[in-house]
Amino acid sequence: MKIIFSIGILSLIVISNVYGFTCKNDGFFANPSDVHTYYQCSSGVSYLISCLAGLVWNDTEKMCDWKTVDPITNCENSQQTNCYKTAGWSTDGTIIVGMDSERGSDSQHLSSPLGVFVDTHNGNNVYVADKDNDRIQKFLGSSLSSGGITVAGGNGVGSAPNQLDGPVDVYVDKDENIYIADYGNHRIQMWPKDAISGITIAVRNDTSHGVNYVTFLYSMFFHEKTHTFYLPDYFHGRILKFTNGSNNGIIVAGNNGDVSTFNSLDGPTSVFVDDCETLYVTDSGNCRVQKYVKGASQGITVAGGYGRGNNASQLNMPYSLQVDKYKNLYILDTYNGRIQRWGPNDNVGVTIIGGHDFGNAANQLMYSYSLALDSEGNIFVSDLGNHRIQKFNILPETITC
Ligand SMILES: *[C@@H]1O[C@H](CO)[C@@H](O)[C@H](O)[C@H]1NC(C)=O
Ligand SMILES: *[C@@H]1O[C@H](CO)[C@@H](O)[C@H](O)[C@H]1NC(C)=O
Ligand SMILES: *[C@@H]1O[C@H](CO)[C@@H](O)[C@H](O)[C@H]1NC(C)=O
Ligand SMILES: *[C@@H]1O[C@H](CO)[C@@H](O)[C@H](O)[C@H]1NC(C)=O
């Protein structure tokens, strides 16, 4: 918000009378004639300010939302105007934690950050699975750089209810309960809001190498609508779905060997599930993204699939992805040190972040592990090799929907 206000004020100050907006009191107000702008009243003077990137003013939240016209969710036919087709992001990231790229366990450091999650329901608070510190750190959306607050774990490595052992991913529901993929303990923990310990909602069943046995946990996707979570099972080349806390997974994709056929996955690292229960999987060994419509046993390649490499149609070990409501894919192309956007029917990707070799400069990534988008469209990256979290701001654009 601070950034939006300052840029807006610098570039778009307009005296009230021109637009006939009368300030009754100080604050922020909707512009009745344009959803993409709003008025700020200060000492009785009104300023017309544009929301960045075609964002829409939300008068309830008093902020610009990454909410254009909500597309109609039609699971049979996904044709819709793509409002984010041309969106761009700042070249340089802002470091919210891990400024010196060093490991550490104080509030300004992390040690091997893996999953990053943005709670778009609650002020864009950012959560990080701080693996080697065996804790989950929370960064307030309103003061991102003020340091992390430990909200789960942080009590040494172990399997007690108040401990974690190498957490790899985190998800927070609408009620701010925290779900953690607690890798070393082979369990999914749920820490209710403000709790000082967690409850195990699923464990790995070690008695067999059956469908509930996840060999190597890279990430977790929690589908709140169906109260289901999905785990990519890296070494078995498959995606498992666990319904409402059951210890027994159901295979929903892969399980056909580490090959590159349409029904196999080779080292899946993450999964994203949309409102239509369409699965998108980063098939890292095959350097592609596979899409499975609900119930399908065969995947369709929607990004990559041209071998390992760094040209526009290739990927190199994609580790994580997000999908927006217009079905644009944001793919963390880890070994290429970049983030690629693929539109719904694109044959090539566009580099929107990074692509400048590995390193710790503001425009670089190094073995980055996961990405998340906030409600304004800013992108957060867990930059594992640099033990930092980078934020890339969405830029203004002229196209609005
Ligand atoms: C404004 O934000 C609130 C709270 O997130 C949400 O319920 C509401 O739908 C939003 N309004 C619009 C017009 O997007
Ligand atoms: C999940 O299961 C618990 C108990 O097993 C039940 O109380 C709860 O309603 C279920 N939730 C959903 C969303 O199905
Ligand atoms: C573990 O797996 C075995 C064999 O598939 C099954 O019989 C048992 O019920 C499972 N236990 C749990 C706790 O899910
Ligand atoms: C990228 O490389 C692959 C493999 O050599 C090739 O098939 C493809 O046409 C190239 N794509 C672009 C956009 O250069």
Short mmCIF file of C-alpha atoms and ligand atoms in Angstrom, two decimals:
data_model
loop_
_atom_site.label_atom_id
_atom_site.label_comp_id
_atom_site.label_asym_id
_atom_site.label_seq_id
_atom_site.Cartn_x
_atom_site.Cartn_y
_atom_site.Cartn_z
CA MET A 1 0.00 0.00 0.00
CA LYS A 2 2.73 2.47 0.90
CA ILE A 3 4.24 2.06 -2.54
CA ILE A 4 0.95 2.52 -4.30
CA PHE A 5 0.21 5.68 -2.38
CA SER A 6 3.61 7.27 -2.87
CA ILE A 7 3.79 6.54 -6.59
CA GLY A 8 0.22 7.64 -7.04
CA ILE A 9 0.71 10.90 -5.17
CA LEU A 10 3.90 11.75 -7.03
CA SER A 11 2.52 11.18 -10.46
CA LEU A 12 -1.17 11.85 -10.28
CA ILE A 13 -1.95 14.73 -7.95
CA VAL A 14 -5.04 16.53 -9.14
CA ILE A 15 -6.87 19.26 -7.28
CA SER A 16 -10.35 18.31 -6.24
CA ASN A 17 -12.38 20.95 -8.02
CA VAL A 18 -11.30 19.71 -11.41
CA TYR A 19 -13.13 16.48 -10.74
CA GLY A 20 -15.76 17.98 -8.51
CA PHE A 21 -15.02 15.69 -5.58
CA THR A 22 -15.80 17.36 -2.29
CA CYS A 23 -13.91 16.17 0.76
CA LYS A 24 -16.19 15.82 3.75
CA ASN A 25 -13.38 14.43 5.90
CA ASP A 26 -9.87 13.06 5.47
CA GLY A 27 -9.34 9.52 4.26
CA PHE A 28 -9.69 7.41 1.14
CA PHE A 29 -12.82 7.32 -1.00
CA ALA A 30 -14.11 5.51 -4.04
CA ASN A 31 -14.30 7.42 -7.31
CA PRO A 32 -17.90 6.87 -8.43
CA SER A 33 -16.96 7.23 -12.10
CA ASP A 34 -13.87 4.96 -12.28
CA VAL A 35 -13.12 1.80 -10.33
CA HIS A 36 -9.42 2.00 -11.20
CA THR A 37 -8.87 5.24 -9.27
CA TYR A 38 -9.73 6.57 -5.84
CA TYR A 39 -9.61 9.85 -3.94
CA GLN A 40 -7.41 10.67 -1.00
CA CYS A 41 -8.63 13.61 1.06
CA SER A 42 -6.01 15.37 3.13
CA SER A 43 -6.66 18.65 4.96
CA GLY A 44 -9.77 19.13 2.86
CA VAL A 45 -7.95 18.72 -0.47
CA SER A 46 -8.72 15.73 -2.67
CA TYR A 47 -6.15 13.90 -4.77
CA LEU A 48 -7.14 11.52 -7.52
CA ILE A 49 -4.88 8.48 -7.40
CA SER A 50 -4.67 5.60 -9.84
CA CYS A 51 -4.45 2.03 -8.68
CA LEU A 52 -1.37 0.38 -10.14
CA ALA A 53 -1.56 -2.22 -12.85
CA GLY A 54 -5.26 -1.79 -13.44
CA LEU A 55 -6.09 -2.90 -9.92
CA VAL A 56 -9.55 -2.10 -8.66
CA TRP A 57 -10.33 0.09 -5.66
CA ASN A 58 -12.05 -1.85 -2.89
CA ASP A 59 -13.84 0.63 -0.70
CA THR A 60 -14.47 -1.89 2.08
CA GLU A 61 -10.80 -2.73 2.43
CA LYS A 62 -9.69 0.80 1.50
CA MET A 63 -7.06 -0.59 -0.81
CA CYS A 64 -6.38 -1.43 -4.42
CA ASP A 65 -7.09 -5.06 -5.00
CA TRP A 66 -5.66 -7.38 -7.62
CA LYS A 67 -9.24 -7.92 -8.45
CA THR A 68 -10.40 -6.94 -11.86
CA VAL A 69 -13.73 -8.17 -13.05
CA ASP A 70 -14.00 -11.65 -11.61
CA PRO A 71 -14.14 -14.12 -14.47
CA ILE A 72 -17.10 -16.44 -14.47
CA THR A 73 -15.83 -19.84 -13.38
CA ASN A 74 -16.94 -22.17 -16.07
CA CYS A 75 -15.23 -25.51 -15.69
CA GLU A 76 -16.23 -26.75 -19.14
CA ASN A 77 -15.15 -23.70 -21.10
CA SER A 78 -12.39 -21.58 -19.70
CA GLN A 79 -12.39 -18.92 -22.46
CA GLN A 80 -12.21 -15.52 -20.87
CA THR A 81 -10.54 -12.15 -21.26
CA ASN A 82 -7.03 -12.38 -19.89
CA CYS A 83 -6.63 -9.28 -17.75
CA TYR A 84 -3.06 -10.10 -16.69
CA LYS A 85 -1.67 -11.03 -20.07
CA THR A 86 0.69 -8.06 -20.16
CA ALA A 87 1.31 -7.44 -16.46
CA GLY A 88 4.93 -6.76 -15.55
CA TRP A 89 6.98 -6.77 -12.35
CA SER A 90 9.91 -4.77 -11.00
CA THR A 91 13.27 -6.09 -12.18
CA ASP A 92 14.78 -5.76 -8.73
CA GLY A 93 13.30 -7.51 -5.74
CA THR A 94 12.91 -6.01 -2.31
CA ILE A 95 14.35 -8.24 0.38
CA ILE A 96 11.92 -8.64 3.25
CA VAL A 97 14.18 -10.93 5.29
CA GLY A 98 17.73 -12.24 4.84
CA MET A 99 19.35 -9.00 3.67
CA ASP A 100 22.92 -10.37 3.88
CA SER A 101 22.10 -13.73 2.22
CA GLU A 102 23.41 -15.50 5.34
CA ARG A 103 21.78 -18.15 7.48
CA GLY A 104 20.56 -17.08 10.90
CA SER A 105 17.94 -17.76 13.50
CA ASP A 106 16.99 -14.26 14.65
CA SER A 107 13.92 -12.41 13.36
CA GLN A 108 15.82 -10.90 10.39
CA HIS A 109 17.16 -14.24 9.17
CA LEU A 110 16.10 -17.62 7.92
CA SER A 111 17.99 -20.85 7.41
CA SER A 112 16.97 -22.69 4.24
CA PRO A 113 13.56 -21.12 3.57
CA LEU A 114 11.34 -23.45 1.53
CA GLY A 115 7.59 -22.87 1.19
CA VAL A 116 6.33 -19.28 1.11
CA PHE A 117 2.62 -18.50 1.51
CA VAL A 118 0.70 -15.21 1.36
CA ASP A 119 -2.52 -15.02 3.36
CA THR A 120 -4.60 -12.95 0.96
CA HIS A 121 -7.62 -13.20 3.27
CA ASN A 122 -5.81 -11.53 6.14
CA GLY A 123 -3.80 -8.47 5.19
CA ASN A 124 -1.36 -10.26 2.88
CA ASN A 125 0.63 -11.63 5.81
CA VAL A 126 3.54 -13.75 4.59
CA TYR A 127 4.44 -17.13 6.09
CA VAL A 128 7.66 -19.03 5.50
CA ALA A 129 8.65 -22.61 6.27
CA ASP A 130 12.06 -21.90 7.82
CA LYS A 131 13.32 -25.44 7.43
CA ASP A 132 16.64 -25.55 9.26
CA ASN A 133 15.30 -23.44 12.14
CA ASP A 134 12.40 -25.91 12.52
CA ARG A 135 9.90 -23.08 12.68
CA ILE A 136 7.28 -21.14 10.73
CA GLN A 137 7.88 -17.41 10.48
CA LYS A 138 5.14 -14.84 9.89
CA PHE A 139 5.76 -11.38 8.38
CA LEU A 140 3.02 -8.83 8.78
CA GLY A 141 1.73 -7.58 5.43
CA SER A 142 1.58 -4.07 6.87
CA SER A 143 5.28 -4.03 7.89
CA LEU A 144 7.01 -6.74 5.90
CA SER A 145 10.57 -5.81 6.75
CA SER A 146 10.02 -5.51 10.49
CA GLY A 147 11.14 -9.10 11.05
CA GLY A 148 9.64 -12.52 11.43
CA ILE A 149 7.44 -13.71 14.26
CA THR A 150 7.59 -17.42 15.06
CA VAL A 151 4.05 -18.79 14.88
CA ALA A 152 4.80 -22.53 14.97
CA GLY A 153 7.79 -24.57 16.12
CA GLY A 154 10.89 -22.71 17.17
CA ASN A 155 11.27 -25.07 20.11
CA GLY A 156 14.20 -27.06 18.78
CA VAL A 157 14.05 -29.98 16.41
CA GLY A 158 11.77 -32.80 17.57
CA SER A 159 8.41 -34.50 17.33
CA ALA A 160 6.65 -33.09 20.39
CA PRO A 161 3.38 -31.26 19.65
CA ASN A 162 5.15 -27.88 20.00
CA GLN A 163 8.04 -28.91 17.74
CA LEU A 164 8.76 -29.38 14.06
CA ASP A 165 11.49 -31.22 12.19
CA GLY A 166 12.44 -29.60 8.92
CA PRO A 167 9.12 -28.05 7.81
CA VAL A 168 8.95 -27.75 4.02
CA ASP A 169 5.67 -25.96 3.40
CA VAL A 170 2.96 -23.91 5.06
CA TYR A 171 -0.65 -22.98 4.32
CA VAL A 172 -2.97 -20.72 6.31
CA ASP A 173 -6.76 -20.97 6.06
CA LYS A 174 -9.36 -18.20 6.26
CA ASP A 175 -9.50 -18.55 10.05
CA GLU A 176 -5.71 -18.27 10.27
CA ASN A 177 -5.16 -21.88 11.29
CA ILE A 178 -1.72 -22.94 10.07
CA TYR A 179 -1.09 -26.21 8.21
CA ILE A 180 2.50 -27.44 8.04
CA ALA A 181 4.18 -30.17 6.01
CA ASP A 182 6.48 -31.37 8.80
CA TYR A 183 8.86 -33.39 6.67
CA GLY A 184 11.19 -34.96 9.25
CA ASN A 185 8.24 -36.16 11.32
CA HIS A 186 6.36 -37.47 8.24
CA ARG A 187 3.24 -35.68 9.32
CA ILE A 188 0.94 -32.78 8.51
CA GLN A 189 0.49 -30.57 11.53
CA MET A 190 -2.27 -28.05 12.12
CA TRP A 191 -1.62 -25.22 14.56
CA PRO A 192 -4.89 -23.49 15.37
CA LYS A 193 -4.68 -19.70 15.35
CA ASP A 194 -2.52 -18.42 18.22
CA ALA A 195 -1.91 -21.96 19.55
CA ILE A 196 1.36 -22.88 21.24
CA SER A 197 1.35 -26.42 19.86
CA GLY A 198 0.05 -28.37 16.90
CA ILE A 199 -2.31 -31.26 16.19
CA THR A 200 -1.37 -34.02 13.77
CA ILE A 201 -3.97 -34.25 11.01
CA ALA A 202 -2.19 -36.87 8.89
CA VAL A 203 0.86 -39.08 9.29
CA ARG A 204 2.90 -41.10 6.88
CA ASN A 205 2.00 -44.71 7.23
CA ASP A 206 5.32 -46.54 7.25
CA THR A 207 3.88 -50.07 7.31
CA SER A 208 3.89 -50.38 3.55
CA HIS A 209 5.08 -48.56 0.48
CA GLY A 210 1.44 -48.19 -0.45
CA VAL A 211 -0.43 -45.14 -1.56
CA ASN A 212 -0.01 -43.34 1.73
CA TYR A 213 3.75 -43.53 1.65
CA VAL A 214 5.32 -40.28 0.51
CA THR A 215 9.02 -40.76 -0.07
CA PHE A 216 10.21 -37.21 -0.23
CA LEU A 217 8.04 -34.28 0.61
CA TYR A 218 8.72 -31.17 -1.46
CA SER A 219 5.56 -29.19 -0.93
CA MET A 220 1.89 -29.36 -0.03
CA PHE A 221 -1.19 -27.85 -1.59
CA PHE A 222 -4.23 -27.35 0.56
CA HIS A 223 -7.52 -27.03 -1.33
CA GLU A 224 -9.68 -25.21 1.13
CA LYS A 225 -12.93 -25.55 -0.81
CA THR A 226 -12.85 -29.36 -0.63
CA HIS A 227 -10.82 -29.57 2.59
CA THR A 228 -8.32 -31.74 0.78
CA PHE A 229 -4.60 -31.61 0.54
CA TYR A 230 -2.35 -32.77 -2.26
CA LEU A 231 1.22 -33.98 -1.88
CA PRO A 232 3.66 -34.47 -4.74
CA ASP A 233 5.41 -37.79 -4.13
CA TYR A 234 8.77 -37.07 -5.72
CA PHE A 235 10.39 -40.51 -5.93
CA HIS A 236 7.22 -42.39 -6.81
CA GLY A 237 6.42 -39.92 -9.61
CA ARG A 238 2.85 -39.28 -8.54
CA ILE A 239 0.46 -36.92 -6.82
CA LEU A 240 -1.44 -38.10 -3.77
CA LYS A 241 -4.66 -36.57 -2.54
CA PHE A 242 -5.66 -36.78 1.12
CA THR A 243 -9.26 -36.02 1.88
CA ASN A 244 -10.09 -34.37 5.16
CA GLY A 245 -7.28 -35.64 7.33
CA SER A 246 -7.34 -39.26 6.16
CA ASN A 247 -4.02 -41.07 6.49
CA ASN A 248 -4.59 -42.85 3.21
CA GLY A 249 -3.81 -41.04 0.01
CA ILE A 250 -5.48 -41.53 -3.35
CA ILE A 251 -3.32 -41.42 -6.47
CA VAL A 252 -4.63 -38.64 -8.68
CA ALA A 253 -1.78 -38.35 -11.21
CA GLY A 254 1.30 -40.26 -12.31
CA ASN A 255 2.46 -43.53 -10.76
CA ASN A 256 3.60 -44.81 -14.13
CA GLY A 257 7.37 -44.65 -13.80
CA ASP A 258 9.86 -41.83 -14.14
CA VAL A 259 9.33 -41.31 -17.83
CA SER A 260 7.90 -38.55 -19.97
CA THR A 261 4.70 -40.09 -21.31
CA PHE A 262 1.38 -38.28 -20.97
CA ASN A 263 0.40 -40.27 -17.89
CA SER A 264 3.72 -40.20 -16.03
CA LEU A 265 5.61 -37.75 -13.87
CA ASP A 266 9.34 -37.69 -13.20
CA GLY A 267 10.05 -36.00 -9.89
CA PRO A 268 6.93 -33.88 -9.31
CA THR A 269 7.82 -31.03 -6.94
CA SER A 270 4.60 -29.06 -6.54
CA VAL A 271 0.94 -29.06 -7.40
CA PHE A 272 -1.62 -26.29 -7.76
CA VAL A 273 -5.33 -27.06 -7.76
CA ASP A 274 -7.85 -24.50 -9.03
CA ASP A 275 -11.55 -24.00 -8.26
CA CYS A 276 -12.51 -26.57 -10.92
CA GLU A 277 -10.17 -29.07 -9.25
CA THR A 278 -7.86 -28.95 -12.25
CA LEU A 279 -4.36 -30.05 -11.21
CA TYR A 280 -1.22 -28.32 -12.45
CA VAL A 281 1.99 -30.17 -11.62
CA THR A 282 5.61 -29.06 -11.93
CA ASP A 283 7.08 -32.21 -13.44
CA SER A 284 10.64 -31.20 -12.64
CA GLY A 285 12.60 -34.11 -14.19
CA ASN A 286 10.68 -33.71 -17.45
CA CYS A 287 11.12 -29.92 -17.32
CA ARG A 288 7.44 -29.33 -18.00
CA VAL A 289 4.12 -28.48 -16.38
CA GLN A 290 1.35 -31.04 -16.70
CA LYS A 291 -2.33 -30.23 -16.39
CA TYR A 292 -4.96 -32.77 -15.40
CA VAL A 293 -8.59 -31.81 -15.62
CA LYS A 294 -10.65 -33.18 -12.75
CA GLY A 295 -10.70 -36.96 -12.83
CA ALA A 296 -8.36 -37.29 -15.84
CA SER A 297 -5.67 -39.95 -15.75
CA GLN A 298 -3.75 -38.37 -18.59
CA GLY A 299 -1.96 -35.08 -18.36
CA ILE A 300 -1.56 -32.39 -20.99
CA THR A 301 1.69 -30.44 -21.21
CA VAL A 302 0.89 -26.75 -20.75
CA ALA A 303 4.43 -25.37 -20.33
CA GLY A 304 7.89 -26.69 -21.24
CA GLY A 305 8.23 -30.20 -22.57
CA TYR A 306 11.02 -29.30 -25.00
CA GLY A 307 13.82 -30.81 -22.94
CA ARG A 308 16.00 -29.19 -20.34
CA GLY A 309 17.17 -25.75 -21.38
CA ASN A 310 16.70 -22.02 -21.13
CA ASN A 311 15.01 -20.93 -24.32
CA ALA A 312 11.49 -19.52 -24.28
CA SER A 313 9.75 -22.87 -24.63
CA GLN A 314 11.95 -24.68 -22.14
CA LEU A 315 12.27 -25.01 -18.39
CA ASN A 316 15.03 -26.39 -16.19
CA MET A 317 13.84 -28.05 -13.00
CA PRO A 318 10.62 -26.13 -12.28
CA TYR A 319 9.98 -26.34 -8.54
CA SER A 320 6.83 -24.38 -7.91
CA LEU A 321 3.95 -22.69 -9.66
CA GLN A 322 0.92 -20.52 -9.15
CA VAL A 323 -2.06 -20.05 -11.43
CA ASP A 324 -4.11 -16.84 -11.49
CA LYS A 325 -7.83 -16.62 -12.14
CA TYR A 326 -7.23 -16.08 -15.86
CA LYS A 327 -5.19 -19.30 -15.96
CA ASN A 328 -1.82 -17.66 -16.47
CA LEU A 329 0.90 -19.87 -15.04
CA TYR A 330 3.71 -18.36 -12.98
CA ILE A 331 6.44 -20.97 -12.98
CA LEU A 332 9.48 -20.89 -10.77
CA ASP A 333 12.06 -22.16 -13.25
CA THR A 334 14.54 -22.92 -10.51
CA TYR A 335 17.70 -24.00 -12.34
CA ASN A 336 17.31 -21.15 -14.82
CA GLY A 337 17.03 -18.66 -11.94
CA ARG A 338 13.89 -17.09 -13.37
CA ILE A 339 10.11 -16.94 -13.23
CA GLN A 340 8.29 -17.68 -16.46
CA ARG A 341 4.72 -16.73 -17.29
CA TRP A 342 2.81 -18.90 -19.71
CA GLY A 343 -0.62 -17.72 -20.81
CA PRO A 344 -3.37 -20.33 -21.07
CA ASN A 345 -2.64 -21.32 -24.67
CA ASP A 346 0.93 -20.18 -25.11
CA ASN A 347 3.67 -22.19 -26.81
CA VAL A 348 6.40 -20.11 -25.24
CA GLY A 349 6.94 -18.54 -21.85
CA VAL A 350 7.95 -14.98 -21.00
CA THR A 351 10.56 -14.24 -18.34
CA ILE A 352 8.94 -11.88 -15.87
CA ILE A 353 11.55 -12.07 -13.08
CA GLY A 354 15.25 -13.07 -12.99
CA GLY A 355 17.02 -14.81 -15.82
CA HIS A 356 20.34 -13.17 -14.87
CA ASP A 357 22.30 -16.26 -13.73
CA PHE A 358 22.53 -17.35 -10.11
CA GLY A 359 23.60 -14.79 -7.53
CA ASN A 360 22.46 -12.57 -4.71
CA ALA A 361 21.95 -9.28 -6.55
CA ALA A 362 18.48 -7.73 -6.35
CA ASN A 363 17.57 -9.02 -9.82
CA GLN A 364 18.87 -12.54 -9.25
CA LEU A 365 17.60 -15.76 -7.76
CA MET A 366 19.59 -18.74 -6.54
CA TYR A 367 18.06 -22.18 -6.14
CA SER A 368 14.76 -20.47 -5.34
CA TYR A 369 12.22 -22.91 -4.00
CA SER A 370 8.71 -21.50 -4.11
CA LEU A 371 6.64 -18.49 -5.07
CA ALA A 372 3.40 -16.87 -3.97
CA LEU A 373 1.26 -13.93 -5.10
CA ASP A 374 -0.48 -11.45 -2.83
CA SER A 375 -3.89 -9.93 -3.53
CA GLU A 376 -2.32 -7.05 -5.48
CA GLY A 377 -0.31 -9.37 -7.71
CA ASN A 378 3.09 -8.78 -6.10
CA ILE A 379 5.24 -11.89 -6.28
CA PHE A 380 7.12 -13.34 -3.30
CA VAL A 381 9.97 -15.78 -3.85
CA SER A 382 11.61 -18.02 -1.32
CA ASP A 383 15.20 -17.72 -2.50
CA LEU A 384 16.64 -20.79 -0.81
CA GLY A 385 20.28 -20.37 -1.89
CA ASN A 386 20.35 -16.83 -0.51
CA HIS A 387 18.31 -17.58 2.65
CA ARG A 388 16.05 -14.67 1.82
CA ILE A 389 12.55 -13.76 0.71
CA GLN A 390 12.33 -11.44 -2.27
CA LYS A 391 9.28 -9.37 -3.16
CA PHE A 392 8.82 -8.24 -6.76
CA ASN A 393 6.27 -5.46 -7.15
CA ILE A 394 3.70 -5.52 -9.90
CA LEU A 395 4.09 -2.53 -12.25
CA PRO A 396 1.52 -0.09 -13.56
CA GLU A 397 0.07 -0.90 -16.94
CA THR A 398 -2.37 0.71 -19.24
CA ILE A 399 -4.53 -2.28 -20.05
CA THR A 400 -7.41 -2.63 -17.65
CA CYS A 401 -10.29 -5.05 -17.60
C1 LIG B 1 -13.74 -5.98 -1.03
O1 LIG B 1 -13.04 -6.75 -0.11
C2 LIG B 1 -13.90 -7.54 0.70
C3 LIG B 1 -13.07 -8.19 1.78
O2 LIG B 1 -11.97 -8.89 1.23
C4 LIG B 1 -14.62 -8.55 -0.18
O3 LIG B 1 -15.49 -9.35 0.60
C5 LIG B 1 -15.40 -7.82 -1.24
O4 LIG B 1 -15.96 -8.73 -2.14
C6 LIG B 1 -14.52 -6.85 -2.00
N1 LIG B 1 -15.33 -6.04 -2.90
C7 LIG B 1 -15.14 -5.99 -4.20
C8 LIG B 1 -16.04 -5.09 -4.96
O5 LIG B 1 -14.28 -6.63 -4.77
C1 LIG B 2 -13.59 -33.54 8.40
O1 LIG B 2 -13.69 -34.60 9.34
C2 LIG B 2 -14.08 -34.21 10.62
C3 LIG B 2 -14.04 -35.40 11.56
O2 LIG B 2 -13.45 -36.51 10.97
C4 LIG B 2 -15.47 -33.59 10.56
O3 LIG B 2 -15.85 -33.13 11.85
C5 LIG B 2 -15.46 -32.42 9.59
O4 LIG B 2 -16.76 -31.91 9.44
C6 LIG B 2 -14.93 -32.83 8.24
N1 LIG B 2 -14.79 -31.64 7.40
C7 LIG B 2 -15.16 -31.61 6.12
C8 LIG B 2 -14.97 -30.31 5.42
O5 LIG B 2 -15.57 -32.57 5.51
C1 LIG B 3 -1.40 -48.20 7.33
O1 LIG B 3 -1.37 -48.99 6.14
C2 LIG B 3 -1.84 -50.32 6.34
C3 LIG B 3 -1.61 -51.10 5.06
O2 LIG B 3 -2.05 -50.38 3.93
C4 LIG B 3 -3.33 -50.25 6.78
O3 LIG B 3 -3.80 -51.56 7.04
C5 LIG B 3 -3.45 -49.40 8.05
O4 LIG B 3 -4.80 -49.23 8.37
C6 LIG B 3 -2.82 -48.02 7.83
N1 LIG B 3 -2.83 -47.26 9.08
C7 LIG B 3 -3.23 -46.00 9.17
C8 LIG B 3 -3.08 -45.36 10.53
O5 LIG B 3 -3.72 -45.38 8.24
C1 LIG B 4 13.90 -24.41 -27.79
O1 LIG B 4 14.70 -25.55 -27.92
C2 LIG B 4 13.98 -26.72 -28.33
C3 LIG B 4 14.93 -27.89 -28.24
O2 LIG B 4 16.10 -27.64 -28.98
C4 LIG B 4 13.40 -26.50 -29.69
O3 LIG B 4 12.64 -27.64 -30.09
C5 LIG B 4 12.46 -25.31 -29.62
O4 LIG B 4 11.95 -25.03 -30.92
C6 LIG B 4 13.19 -24.08 -29.10
N1 LIG B 4 12.18 -23.05 -28.88
C7 LIG B 4 12.43 -21.74 -29.01
C8 LIG B 4 11.29 -20.83 -28.78
O5 LIG B 4 13.54 -21.31 -29.31
#
